[in-house]
Short mmCIF file of C-alpha atoms in Angstrom, two decimals:
data_model
loop_
_atom_site.label_atom_id
_atom_site.label_comp_id
_atom_site.label_asym_id
_atom_site.label_seq_id
_atom_site.Cartn_x
_atom_site.Cartn_y
_atom_site.Cartn_z
CA MET A 1 21.47 -7.14 6.24
CA ASP A 2 21.11 -4.72 9.18
CA PHE A 3 17.39 -4.06 8.73
CA LYS A 4 17.09 -2.44 12.14
CA GLY A 5 19.67 0.16 11.20
CA LYS A 6 17.44 1.21 8.26
CA ILE A 7 14.60 2.24 10.62
CA ARG A 8 14.56 5.86 11.76
CA ILE A 9 13.43 6.72 15.29
CA ILE A 10 11.30 9.88 15.58
CA PRO A 11 10.75 11.11 19.16
CA ASP A 12 7.32 12.41 20.25
CA PHE A 13 5.35 11.32 17.17
CA PRO A 14 2.38 11.16 16.92
CA GLN A 15 2.27 12.25 20.57
CA PRO A 16 4.73 13.18 23.36
CA GLY A 17 6.67 10.26 24.83
CA VAL A 18 6.32 7.97 21.80
CA LEU A 19 9.45 6.88 19.92
CA PHE A 20 7.93 6.39 16.46
CA LYS A 21 9.55 3.77 14.22
CA ASP A 22 9.74 5.31 10.76
CA ILE A 23 9.91 2.65 8.03
CA THR A 24 10.18 5.12 5.13
CA THR A 25 13.98 5.13 5.47
CA LEU A 26 13.95 1.38 4.76
CA LEU A 27 11.34 1.62 1.97
CA LYS A 28 13.32 4.21 0.02
CA ASP A 29 16.41 1.98 0.04
CA GLY A 30 15.61 -0.39 -2.82
CA GLU A 31 18.11 -3.04 -1.80
CA ALA A 32 16.95 -3.08 1.83
CA TYR A 33 13.25 -3.04 0.88
CA LYS A 34 13.63 -5.98 -1.50
CA ALA A 35 15.75 -7.94 0.97
CA ALA A 36 13.20 -7.34 3.75
CA ILE A 37 10.28 -8.54 1.64
CA ASP A 38 12.29 -11.54 0.42
CA ALA A 39 13.21 -12.48 4.00
CA LEU A 40 9.55 -12.41 5.03
CA VAL A 41 8.49 -14.32 1.91
CA GLU A 42 11.00 -17.07 2.70
CA ARG A 43 9.43 -17.54 6.15
CA ILE A 44 5.84 -17.28 4.86
CA ARG A 45 6.06 -19.59 1.84
CA PRO A 46 5.99 -22.86 3.88
CA LEU A 47 2.64 -21.78 5.38
CA LYS A 48 1.12 -22.05 1.88
CA PRO A 49 -1.10 -18.96 2.10
CA GLU A 50 -3.59 -18.34 -0.71
CA ILE A 51 -4.28 -14.70 0.21
CA ILE A 52 -2.37 -11.92 2.01
CA ALA A 53 -4.62 -9.57 4.01
CA GLY A 54 -3.18 -6.28 5.25
CA PRO A 55 -4.61 -3.14 6.89
CA GLU A 56 -4.27 0.32 5.36
CA ALA A 57 -2.13 2.19 4.74
CA ARG A 58 1.33 1.00 5.81
CA GLY A 59 0.21 -2.63 5.79
CA PHE A 60 -0.15 -2.28 2.03
CA VAL A 61 3.55 -1.52 1.48
CA ILE A 62 4.43 -4.80 3.22
CA GLY A 63 1.50 -7.05 2.27
CA ALA A 64 1.18 -6.11 -1.40
CA PRO A 65 4.77 -6.96 -2.45
CA ILE A 66 4.61 -10.19 -0.40
CA ALA A 67 1.47 -11.18 -2.35
CA TYR A 68 3.14 -10.22 -5.62
CA ALA A 69 6.28 -12.21 -4.79
CA LEU A 70 4.21 -15.30 -3.93
CA GLY A 71 1.90 -14.83 -6.93
CA ILE A 72 -1.18 -14.81 -4.69
CA GLY A 73 -3.97 -12.31 -4.11
CA PHE A 74 -3.93 -9.29 -1.81
CA VAL A 75 -6.99 -8.26 0.21
CA PRO A 76 -6.96 -4.69 1.57
CA ILE A 77 -8.38 -4.16 5.07
CA ARG A 78 -9.68 -0.59 5.19
CA LYS A 79 -11.29 2.05 7.36
CA VAL A 80 -15.09 1.89 7.20
CA GLY A 81 -16.51 3.76 4.19
CA LYS A 82 -13.52 3.22 1.89
CA LEU A 83 -14.48 -0.11 0.30
CA PRO A 84 -17.15 0.24 -2.39
CA ALA A 85 -18.96 -3.15 -2.23
CA GLU A 86 -20.68 -4.95 0.65
CA THR A 87 -18.43 -5.22 3.72
CA VAL A 88 -18.20 -6.72 7.18
CA SER A 89 -16.56 -4.57 9.87
CA VAL A 90 -15.20 -4.75 13.42
CA PRO A 91 -14.28 -2.08 15.99
CA TYR A 92 -10.81 -2.17 17.52
CA ASP A 93 -8.50 -0.32 19.89
CA LYS A 94 -5.39 0.97 18.21
CA GLU A 95 -2.20 2.23 19.78
CA TYR A 96 -3.35 5.87 19.73
CA GLY A 97 -7.18 5.69 19.62
CA ARG A 98 -10.21 3.72 18.45
CA ASP A 99 -11.48 2.93 14.96
CA ASP A 100 -13.36 0.47 12.76
CA LEU A 101 -11.90 -1.76 10.05
CA ALA A 102 -13.72 -3.42 7.18
CA VAL A 103 -13.24 -6.04 4.46
CA HIS A 104 -15.28 -6.89 1.38
CA ARG A 105 -17.71 -9.72 2.18
CA ASP A 106 -16.67 -11.56 -0.99
CA ALA A 107 -12.92 -11.03 -0.53
CA PHE A 108 -12.34 -14.81 -0.30
CA GLY A 109 -14.34 -17.97 0.34
CA PRO A 110 -14.60 -20.09 3.51
CA GLY A 111 -11.53 -22.23 4.21
CA THR A 112 -9.13 -19.93 2.33
CA ARG A 113 -5.62 -19.93 3.83
CA VAL A 114 -4.89 -16.30 4.75
CA LEU A 115 -1.68 -14.73 6.04
CA VAL A 116 -2.15 -11.37 7.79
CA ALA A 117 0.60 -8.77 7.33
CA ASP A 118 1.34 -5.28 8.60
CA ASP A 119 4.36 -3.03 9.01
CA LEU A 120 4.25 -3.03 12.81
CA LEU A 121 3.16 -5.31 15.65
CA ALA A 122 2.56 -2.99 18.62
CA THR A 123 -0.28 -3.87 21.03
CA GLY A 124 -1.79 -6.15 18.39
CA GLY A 125 -5.02 -4.16 18.07
CA THR A 126 -4.93 -3.60 14.31
CA ILE A 127 -3.79 -7.11 13.42
CA GLY A 128 -6.29 -8.59 15.89
CA ALA A 129 -9.13 -6.79 14.09
CA THR A 130 -7.70 -8.04 10.78
CA VAL A 131 -7.76 -11.62 12.11
CA ASP A 132 -11.37 -11.11 13.30
CA LEU A 133 -12.39 -9.95 9.83
CA VAL A 134 -10.67 -12.91 8.13
CA GLU A 135 -12.40 -15.32 10.50
CA LYS A 136 -15.79 -13.61 9.99
CA LEU A 137 -15.45 -14.54 6.31
CA GLY A 138 -14.60 -18.12 7.24
CA GLY A 139 -10.94 -17.76 6.34
CA LEU A 140 -8.18 -19.75 8.06
CA VAL A 141 -5.39 -17.52 9.39
CA VAL A 142 -2.17 -19.50 8.81
CA GLY A 143 0.18 -16.94 10.36
CA ALA A 144 1.19 -13.31 10.65
CA ALA A 145 4.12 -11.28 9.29
CA PHE A 146 5.50 -7.90 10.31
CA LEU A 147 8.46 -5.77 9.46
CA ILE A 148 8.80 -4.58 13.07
CA GLU A 149 7.74 -5.88 16.47
CA LEU A 150 7.67 -3.64 19.56
CA THR A 151 8.31 -6.41 22.08
CA TYR A 152 7.62 -4.17 25.10
CA LEU A 153 3.96 -3.78 24.03
CA HIS A 154 3.36 -7.57 24.14
CA GLY A 155 1.38 -7.75 20.90
CA ARG A 156 2.83 -11.22 20.27
CA SER A 157 1.16 -12.61 23.40
CA ALA A 158 -2.17 -11.02 22.47
CA LEU A 159 -1.97 -12.36 18.93
CA THR A 160 -0.90 -15.84 20.05
CA ALA A 161 -3.86 -15.95 22.43
CA LYS A 162 -6.12 -15.20 19.48
CA LEU A 163 -4.51 -17.49 16.88
CA GLY A 164 -3.28 -20.37 19.03
CA ASN A 165 0.29 -21.51 19.69
CA ASP A 166 0.64 -23.35 16.40
CA LYS A 167 0.40 -20.25 14.17
CA PRO A 168 3.77 -18.65 13.35
CA ILE A 169 4.23 -14.93 13.98
CA HIS A 170 7.16 -13.60 11.99
CA ALA A 171 8.76 -10.20 12.63
CA LEU A 172 11.96 -9.16 10.92
CA ILE A 173 13.03 -6.46 13.40
CA GLN A 174 12.55 -6.28 17.16
CA PHE A 175 12.64 -3.16 19.33
CA MET B 1 -4.98 -11.32 -19.96
CA ASP B 2 -8.36 -9.55 -19.77
CA PHE B 3 -7.41 -7.12 -17.00
CA LYS B 4 -10.47 -4.95 -17.64
CA GLY B 5 -12.76 -7.91 -16.94
CA LYS B 6 -11.18 -8.21 -13.47
CA ILE B 7 -12.37 -4.71 -12.46
CA ARG B 8 -15.77 -4.50 -10.75
CA ILE B 9 -18.04 -1.54 -11.45
CA ILE B 10 -19.93 -0.23 -8.40
CA PRO B 11 -22.72 2.27 -9.20
CA ASP B 12 -23.24 5.37 -7.03
CA PHE B 13 -20.03 5.09 -4.96
CA PRO B 14 -18.83 7.22 -3.26
CA GLN B 15 -21.69 9.46 -4.45
CA PRO B 16 -24.75 9.21 -6.74
CA GLY B 17 -23.99 9.09 -10.45
CA VAL B 18 -20.41 7.80 -10.08
CA LEU B 19 -19.50 4.39 -11.53
CA PHE B 20 -16.69 3.42 -9.16
CA LYS B 21 -13.95 1.16 -10.56
CA ASP B 22 -13.24 -1.40 -7.84
CA ILE B 23 -9.72 -2.85 -8.17
CA THR B 24 -10.05 -5.26 -5.23
CA THR B 25 -11.46 -7.95 -7.56
CA LEU B 26 -8.21 -7.82 -9.53
CA LEU B 27 -5.98 -7.62 -6.43
CA LYS B 28 -7.47 -10.75 -4.87
CA ASP B 29 -6.79 -12.74 -8.06
CA GLY B 30 -3.10 -13.60 -7.59
CA GLU B 31 -2.47 -14.46 -11.23
CA ALA B 32 -4.12 -11.27 -12.50
CA TYR B 33 -2.44 -9.06 -9.88
CA LYS B 34 1.04 -10.43 -10.68
CA ALA B 35 0.44 -10.18 -14.43
CA ALA B 36 -0.78 -6.58 -14.09
CA ILE B 37 2.26 -5.50 -12.07
CA ASP B 38 4.59 -7.35 -14.46
CA ALA B 39 2.98 -5.65 -17.48
CA LEU B 40 3.52 -2.22 -15.89
CA VAL B 41 7.08 -3.11 -14.85
CA GLU B 42 7.93 -4.11 -18.43
CA ARG B 43 6.84 -0.66 -19.66
CA ILE B 44 8.51 1.21 -16.80
CA ARG B 45 11.91 -0.51 -16.77
CA PRO B 46 13.26 1.32 -19.89
CA LEU B 47 12.66 4.65 -18.10
CA LYS B 48 15.35 3.64 -15.57
CA PRO B 49 13.58 5.00 -12.47
CA GLU B 50 15.50 5.04 -9.18
CA ILE B 51 12.43 5.59 -7.00
CA ILE B 52 8.70 4.86 -7.26
CA ALA B 53 6.47 7.48 -5.56
CA GLY B 54 2.81 6.67 -4.96
CA PRO B 55 -0.03 8.34 -3.03
CA GLU B 56 -1.90 6.60 -0.23
CA ALA B 57 -3.65 4.28 0.07
CA ARG B 58 -4.49 2.50 -3.19
CA GLY B 59 -1.35 3.88 -4.86
CA PHE B 60 0.63 1.73 -2.42
CA VAL B 61 -0.82 -1.55 -3.75
CA ILE B 62 0.41 -0.61 -7.24
CA GLY B 63 3.59 1.35 -6.52
CA ALA B 64 5.05 -0.87 -3.78
CA PRO B 65 5.14 -4.15 -5.79
CA ILE B 66 6.49 -2.23 -8.82
CA ALA B 67 9.34 -0.93 -6.65
CA TYR B 68 9.94 -4.42 -5.24
CA ALA B 69 9.98 -5.99 -8.73
CA LEU B 70 12.49 -3.40 -9.97
CA GLY B 71 14.58 -3.60 -6.77
CA ILE B 72 14.28 0.15 -6.19
CA GLY B 73 12.94 2.26 -3.35
CA PHE B 74 9.33 3.23 -2.69
CA VAL B 75 8.38 6.68 -1.37
CA PRO B 76 4.90 6.99 0.14
CA ILE B 77 2.98 10.19 -0.58
CA ARG B 78 0.61 10.73 2.35
CA LYS B 79 -2.10 12.96 3.76
CA VAL B 80 -0.68 15.76 5.91
CA GLY B 81 0.06 14.64 9.49
CA LYS B 82 0.81 11.00 8.67
CA LEU B 83 4.55 11.21 7.95
CA PRO B 84 6.66 11.50 11.10
CA ALA B 85 9.72 13.46 9.90
CA GLU B 86 10.02 16.87 8.21
CA THR B 87 7.76 17.15 5.14
CA VAL B 88 6.88 19.38 2.22
CA SER B 89 3.21 19.52 1.22
CA VAL B 90 0.90 20.76 -1.54
CA PRO B 91 -2.87 21.30 -1.73
CA TYR B 92 -4.78 19.61 -4.56
CA ASP B 93 -8.27 19.11 -5.97
CA LYS B 94 -9.31 15.48 -5.99
CA GLU B 95 -12.20 13.87 -7.81
CA TYR B 96 -14.55 14.20 -4.83
CA GLY B 97 -13.12 17.05 -2.74
CA ARG B 98 -9.99 18.93 -1.67
CA ASP B 99 -7.01 17.79 0.40
CA ASP B 100 -3.29 18.16 1.08
CA LEU B 101 -0.53 15.67 0.28
CA ALA B 102 2.94 15.49 1.78
CA VAL B 103 6.31 13.79 1.30
CA HIS B 104 9.35 13.53 3.55
CA ARG B 105 11.80 16.30 2.70
CA ASP B 106 14.69 13.79 2.64
CA ALA B 107 12.82 11.13 0.61
CA PHE B 108 15.37 11.41 -2.23
CA GLY B 109 18.06 13.78 -3.44
CA PRO B 110 17.98 16.33 -6.30
CA GLY B 111 18.21 14.76 -9.75
CA THR B 112 16.76 11.40 -8.66
CA ARG B 113 14.77 9.68 -11.44
CA VAL B 114 11.27 9.14 -10.05
CA LEU B 115 8.33 7.30 -11.55
CA VAL B 116 4.93 8.26 -10.10
CA ALA B 117 2.33 5.49 -9.76
CA ASP B 118 -1.28 5.20 -8.66
CA ASP B 119 -4.19 2.83 -9.16
CA LEU B 120 -6.30 5.31 -11.12
CA LEU B 121 -5.82 8.28 -13.43
CA ALA B 122 -9.07 10.28 -13.20
CA THR B 123 -8.87 14.09 -13.43
CA GLY B 124 -5.16 13.91 -12.60
CA GLY B 125 -5.44 15.88 -9.36
CA THR B 126 -3.77 13.35 -7.08
CA ILE B 127 -0.97 12.44 -9.46
CA GLY B 128 -0.44 16.12 -10.30
CA ALA B 129 0.12 16.87 -6.61
CA THR B 130 2.48 13.88 -6.45
CA VAL B 131 4.47 15.30 -9.38
CA ASP B 132 4.57 18.71 -7.66
CA LEU B 133 5.99 17.12 -4.51
CA VAL B 134 8.64 15.17 -6.44
CA GLU B 135 9.69 18.36 -8.24
CA LYS B 136 9.76 20.35 -4.97
CA LEU B 137 12.44 17.91 -3.80
CA GLY B 138 14.39 18.38 -7.05
CA GLY B 139 13.42 14.96 -8.41
CA LEU B 140 13.09 14.27 -12.13
CA VAL B 141 9.75 12.65 -13.00
CA VAL B 142 10.55 10.15 -15.75
CA GLY B 143 6.97 8.95 -16.30
CA ALA B 144 3.72 7.81 -14.73
CA ALA B 145 2.01 4.43 -14.37
CA PHE B 146 -1.59 3.51 -13.56
CA LEU B 147 -3.67 0.40 -13.44
CA ILE B 148 -6.72 2.26 -14.79
CA GLU B 149 -7.31 5.41 -16.83
CA LEU B 150 -10.75 7.08 -17.00
CA THR B 151 -10.26 8.60 -20.45
CA TYR B 152 -13.46 10.71 -20.25
CA LEU B 153 -11.96 12.75 -17.37
CA HIS B 154 -8.96 13.84 -19.49
CA GLY B 155 -6.36 13.33 -16.76
CA ARG B 156 -3.83 12.34 -19.43
CA SER B 157 -4.02 15.80 -21.03
CA ALA B 158 -3.64 17.51 -17.65
CA LEU B 159 -0.67 15.31 -16.72
CA THR B 160 0.99 15.73 -20.14
CA ALA B 161 0.66 19.52 -19.79
CA LYS B 162 2.50 19.24 -16.47
CA LEU B 163 5.19 16.71 -17.45
CA GLY B 164 5.77 17.58 -21.11
CA ASN B 165 5.10 15.44 -24.21
CA ASP B 166 8.26 13.37 -23.82
CA LYS B 167 7.25 11.69 -20.53
CA PRO B 168 5.42 8.36 -20.99
CA ILE B 169 2.09 7.85 -19.22
CA HIS B 170 1.28 4.15 -18.98
CA ALA B 171 -2.18 2.85 -18.08
CA LEU B 172 -3.04 -0.83 -18.33
CA ILE B 173 -6.83 -0.48 -18.55
CA GLN B 174 -8.94 2.25 -20.15
CA PHE B 175 -12.57 3.08 -19.39
#
């Protein structure tokens, strides 16, 4: 399936000069959405993850159905102040600013095999913070999955430097 | 399955006197999460929805896997300023404040059968705004689905008044 053709390009969002990749045109196409999740699941399954961790909010629309399809748990990574129980948090630089991300301290135990997932790999800031949070809890990141990779922002190099060369980074669509 | 037993109660979050229903303890349990989505899907399927619409961010972890399981599209309902293309928006009263929600104007065509989904039915403010947005686009709301219903906040009455008596409102867990 032509997944790339299902992504809409929006110029100058959220700021001038940015060509925003809009995934809602893929999500609303049931056949394309299911095929995209299934294609990621096929690549992820051999990594034997026990948990999918994904940052809010668009990471949820990729990570949650992957977890459902694999029959494993989903752990939401959220902005500070959103999770109700005890959390650990990390600051991070995102593509258009700075923020903090948090995870519940009891989200999973040490040694749990965790796959991190988001809609988009840009500079790698958001997913890097997600990896940091997983590792703070003693989790083992077994790989990463994205719908889209913006190759010109070199997030793959940044993420590989963090995870090591042996951890697969899967992205279904490259721009 | 005892879905209710998988929900964690957090006192005084996000403000004193509130007993917050934390769904992350269910989400991280892969068997419980899959069974919960499957139970909702079984109830929703006869309504023959063509689109699932769910508000950010927790609505995504319920609505997205339902859409995936049914092989239909998912339409994210977001805070104003988050969606990159042309939107329509509505103001609404939420449980702990006031906000605006938006949907892409071209999310679906007139007459589309839409099921609205969220994690929690409280006063019905968020889901009511979601229904308003679907109807602004000419969509037909065929029903609503929730993981949890707080019966003492009477959101079901408010939503029934909006949708009419013939539209099913499914909630897996009642408090």
